[in-house]
GROMACS .gro file of C-alpha atoms in nm:
model
   75
    1MET     CA    1  -5.493  -7.882   2.304
    2SER     CA    2  -5.772  -8.055   2.488
    3GLY     CA    3  -5.806  -8.430   2.514
    4GLN     CA    4  -6.076  -8.431   2.246
    5PRO     CA    5  -5.990  -8.532   1.890
    6ASN     CA    6  -5.996  -8.258   1.630
    7ILE     CA    7  -6.339  -8.350   1.495
    8ALA     CA    8  -6.676  -8.176   1.492
    9ALA     CA    9  -7.030  -8.304   1.519
   10VAL     CA   10  -7.297  -8.165   1.290
   11VAL     CA   11  -7.650  -8.208   1.423
   12LEU     CA   12  -7.925  -8.151   1.168
   13ALA     CA   13  -8.222  -8.002   1.353
   14GLY     CA   14  -8.396  -7.793   1.089
   15GLY     CA   15  -8.699  -7.996   0.997
   16ALA     CA   16  -9.055  -7.869   1.031
   17SER     CA   17  -9.181  -8.174   1.225
   18SER     CA   18  -9.516  -8.110   1.059
   19ARG     CA   19  -9.674  -8.436   1.180
   20MET     CA   20  -9.576  -8.362   1.541
   21GLY     CA   21  -9.695  -8.003   1.538
   22ARG     CA   22  -9.380  -7.872   1.710
   23PRO     CA   23  -9.003  -7.898   1.660
   24LYS     CA   24  -8.860  -8.237   1.758
   25ALA     CA   25  -8.548  -8.061   1.883
   26LEU     CA   26  -8.753  -7.918   2.170
   27LEU     CA   27  -8.909  -8.246   2.281
   28GLU     CA   28  -8.836  -8.310   2.649
   29TRP     CA   29  -8.654  -8.628   2.747
   30GLU     CA   30  -8.527  -8.692   3.100
   31GLY     CA   31  -8.553  -8.326   3.195
   32GLU     CA   32  -8.386  -8.172   2.891
   33THR     CA   33  -8.464  -8.108   2.528
   34LEU     CA   34  -8.360  -8.359   2.268
   35LEU     CA   35  -8.120  -8.110   2.109
   36ASP     CA   36  -7.968  -8.014   2.447
   37ARG     CA   37  -7.904  -8.385   2.507
   38HIS     CA   38  -7.730  -8.418   2.171
   39ILE     CA   39  -7.515  -8.114   2.242
   40ALA     CA   40  -7.413  -8.258   2.580
   41LEU     CA   41  -7.330  -8.601   2.439
   42TYR     CA   42  -7.134  -8.480   2.136
   43SER     CA   43  -6.946  -8.220   2.344
   44LYS     CA   44  -6.788  -8.506   2.538
   45VAL     CA   45  -6.620  -8.653   2.229
   46CYS     CA   46  -6.596  -8.367   1.979
   47ARG     CA   47  -6.410  -8.040   1.986
   48LYS     CA   48  -6.700  -7.850   1.825
   49VAL     CA   49  -7.073  -7.914   1.795
   50VAL     CA   50  -7.259  -7.743   1.511
   51CYS     CA   51  -7.639  -7.748   1.517
   52VAL     CA   52  -7.807  -7.664   1.189
   53LEU     CA   53  -8.146  -7.508   1.254
   54GLY     CA   54  -8.412  -7.420   0.999
   55TYR     CA   55  -8.785  -7.416   1.061
   56GLU     CA   56  -8.866  -7.203   1.367
   57ALA     CA   57  -8.492  -7.154   1.426
   58GLU     CA   58  -8.541  -6.868   1.671
   59ARG     CA   59  -8.789  -7.067   1.879
   60VAL     CA   60  -8.557  -7.366   1.889
   61ALA     CA   61  -8.253  -7.153   1.981
   62GLN     CA   62  -8.445  -6.981   2.262
   63GLY     CA   63  -8.565  -7.316   2.396
   64LEU     CA   64  -8.214  -7.452   2.447
   65LYS     CA   65  -8.026  -7.449   2.776
   66ARG     CA   66  -7.698  -7.557   2.615
   67GLY     CA   67  -7.718  -7.335   2.308
   68ASP     CA   68  -7.404  -7.148   2.414
   69GLU     CA   69  -7.209  -7.475   2.408
   70ALA     CA   70  -7.265  -7.521   2.035
   71LEU     CA   71  -7.243  -7.320   1.718
   72LEU     CA   72  -7.602  -7.262   1.603
   73VAL     CA   73  -7.640  -7.191   1.232
   74VAL     CA   74  -7.953  -7.141   1.026
   75ASN     CA   75  -8.000  -7.307   0.690
   0.00000   0.00000   0.00000
């Protein structure tokens, strides 16, 4: 058993971001996407990170560098 508690993080990243014109999950911040940053942060304290994708799910999944570190599901 790892040193992480037996909890999971669920990151909701399925919105259309219609006012922004592109998925918020793919916004760059300090050299990485917003969703990659969330995956990295939650992975430090959670055993599993689940990212729920929706609108443009394939585009979001392909834009991630840390996608293999989380369970990506589509709503």
